[in-house]
Coordinates of C-alpha atoms in Angstrom, one line a residue:
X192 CA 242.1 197.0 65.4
X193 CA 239.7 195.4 67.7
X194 CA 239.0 197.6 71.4
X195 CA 238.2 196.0 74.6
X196 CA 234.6 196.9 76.3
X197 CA 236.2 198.8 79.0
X198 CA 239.0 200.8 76.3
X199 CA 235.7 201.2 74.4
X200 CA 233.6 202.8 77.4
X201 CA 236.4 204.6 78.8
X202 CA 237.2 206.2 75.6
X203 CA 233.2 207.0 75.1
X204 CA 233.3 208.4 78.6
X205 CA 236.1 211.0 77.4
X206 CA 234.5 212.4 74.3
X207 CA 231.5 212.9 76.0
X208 CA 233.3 214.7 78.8
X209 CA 235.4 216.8 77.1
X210 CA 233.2 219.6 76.4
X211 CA 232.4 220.1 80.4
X212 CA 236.2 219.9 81.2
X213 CA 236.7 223.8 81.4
X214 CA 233.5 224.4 83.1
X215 CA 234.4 221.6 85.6
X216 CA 238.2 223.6 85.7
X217 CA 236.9 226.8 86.9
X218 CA 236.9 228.0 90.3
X219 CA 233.7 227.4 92.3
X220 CA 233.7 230.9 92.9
X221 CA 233.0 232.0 89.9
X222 CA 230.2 229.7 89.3
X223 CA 228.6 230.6 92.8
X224 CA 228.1 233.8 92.0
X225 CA 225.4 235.5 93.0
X226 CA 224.2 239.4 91.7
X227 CA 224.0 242.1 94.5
X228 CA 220.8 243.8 95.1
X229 CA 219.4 246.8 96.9
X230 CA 218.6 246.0 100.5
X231 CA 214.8 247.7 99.7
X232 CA 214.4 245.7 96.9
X233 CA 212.3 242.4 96.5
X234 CA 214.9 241.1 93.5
X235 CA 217.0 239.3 95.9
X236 CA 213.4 237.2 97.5
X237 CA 213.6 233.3 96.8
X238 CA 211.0 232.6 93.7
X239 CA 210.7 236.1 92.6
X240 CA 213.7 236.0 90.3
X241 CA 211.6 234.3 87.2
X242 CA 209.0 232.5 86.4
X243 CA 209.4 228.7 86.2
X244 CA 208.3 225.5 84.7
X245 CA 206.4 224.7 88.3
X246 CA 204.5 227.5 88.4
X247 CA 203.4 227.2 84.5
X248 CA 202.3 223.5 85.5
X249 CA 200.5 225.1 88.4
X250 CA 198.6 227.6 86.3
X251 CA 197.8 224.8 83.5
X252 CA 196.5 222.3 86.1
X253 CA 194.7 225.1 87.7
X254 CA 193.4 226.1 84.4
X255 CA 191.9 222.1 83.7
X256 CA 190.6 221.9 86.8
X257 CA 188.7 225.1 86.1
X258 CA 187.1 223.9 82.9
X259 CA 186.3 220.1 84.4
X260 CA 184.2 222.4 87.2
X261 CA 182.3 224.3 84.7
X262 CA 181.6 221.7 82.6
X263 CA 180.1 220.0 85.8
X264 CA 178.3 223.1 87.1
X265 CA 176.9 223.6 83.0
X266 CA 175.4 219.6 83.2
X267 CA 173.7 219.8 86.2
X268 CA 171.7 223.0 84.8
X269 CA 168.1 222.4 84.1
X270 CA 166.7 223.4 80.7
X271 CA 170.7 223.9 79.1
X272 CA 171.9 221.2 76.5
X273 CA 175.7 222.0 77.0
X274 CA 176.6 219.3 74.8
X275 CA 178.0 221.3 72.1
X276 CA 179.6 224.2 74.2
X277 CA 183.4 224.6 74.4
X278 CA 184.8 225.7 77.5
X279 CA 188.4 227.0 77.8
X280 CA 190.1 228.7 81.0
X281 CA 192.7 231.2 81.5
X282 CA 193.6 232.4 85.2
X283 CA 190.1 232.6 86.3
X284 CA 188.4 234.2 82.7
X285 CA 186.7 231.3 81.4
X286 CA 185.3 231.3 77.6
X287 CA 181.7 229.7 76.6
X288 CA 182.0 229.1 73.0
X289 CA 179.9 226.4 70.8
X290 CA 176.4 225.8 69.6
X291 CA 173.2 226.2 72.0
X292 CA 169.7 225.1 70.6
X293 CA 167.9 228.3 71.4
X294 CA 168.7 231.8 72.9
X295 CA 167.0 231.5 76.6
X296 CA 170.4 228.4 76.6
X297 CA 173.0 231.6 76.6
X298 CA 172.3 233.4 79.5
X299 CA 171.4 230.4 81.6
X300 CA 174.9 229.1 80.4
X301 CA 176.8 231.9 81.2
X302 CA 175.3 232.7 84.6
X303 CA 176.0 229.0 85.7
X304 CA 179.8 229.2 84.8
X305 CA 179.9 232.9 86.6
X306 CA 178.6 230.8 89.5
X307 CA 181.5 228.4 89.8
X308 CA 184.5 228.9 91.9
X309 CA 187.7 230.7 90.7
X310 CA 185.9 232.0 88.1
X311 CA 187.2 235.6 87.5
X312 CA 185.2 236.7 84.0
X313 CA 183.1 235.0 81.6
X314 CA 183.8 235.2 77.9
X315 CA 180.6 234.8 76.0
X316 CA 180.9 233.3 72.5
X317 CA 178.3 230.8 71.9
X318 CA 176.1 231.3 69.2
X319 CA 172.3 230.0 68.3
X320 CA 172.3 227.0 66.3
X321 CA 170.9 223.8 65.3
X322 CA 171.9 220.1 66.9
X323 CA 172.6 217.7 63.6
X324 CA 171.3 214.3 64.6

């Protein structure tokens, strides 16, 4: 049995509607619903209900842009080699972790990043090692 192209879409069209068909029969009541708060309370304010997937973007990008700063501020420092350090962000706590070549390379390393802007805390983990050429 051979099906047309339209008996062939219209049929696809069903199957793949049939599973919406009782949402799509209820009442729009029902699916307008929206939960009762207390008058003093701050549930009921727009963009306070949940976190979303705009604010995690927000926080991520804020986070990059964080790290691309530091990593700046940390190159232009005279006397560090920050070639081998690993900087990571998290609202505002940045971590230094990684290799330096001597130990007068850590505190110059952390006081640049405490220096940069939006930078809450600074997470010291870089240790005293050697640069393998």
């Amino acid at each position: 049995m051979i099906y047309s192209n339209s008996r062939f879409v219209l049929m696809l069209a069903a199957l793949l509607l049939a599973p919406a068909a009782p949402a799509l029969a209820q009442p729009s009541a029902s699916r307008a619903t929206v939960p009762a708060v207390d008058a003093g309370s701050d549930a009921g304010v727009a963009g306070t209900a949940a976190p979303n997937r705009d604010t995690a973007r927000a926080r991520r990008k804020s986070n990059r842009l964080l790290v691309k700063r530091v990593a700046a501020v940390l190159a232009r420092t005279r006397g560090l080699d920050s070639s081998r350090i690993l900087i990571r962000a998290a609202d505002g706590t940045v971590t230094l972790s990684g290799t330096v070549t001597d130990n007068v390379q850590i505190p110059l390393a952390v006081n640049a990043a405490q220096q940069v802007t939006g930078v809450t805390a600074v997470r010291n983990q870089l240790r005293i090692g050697t640069q393998i050429e």
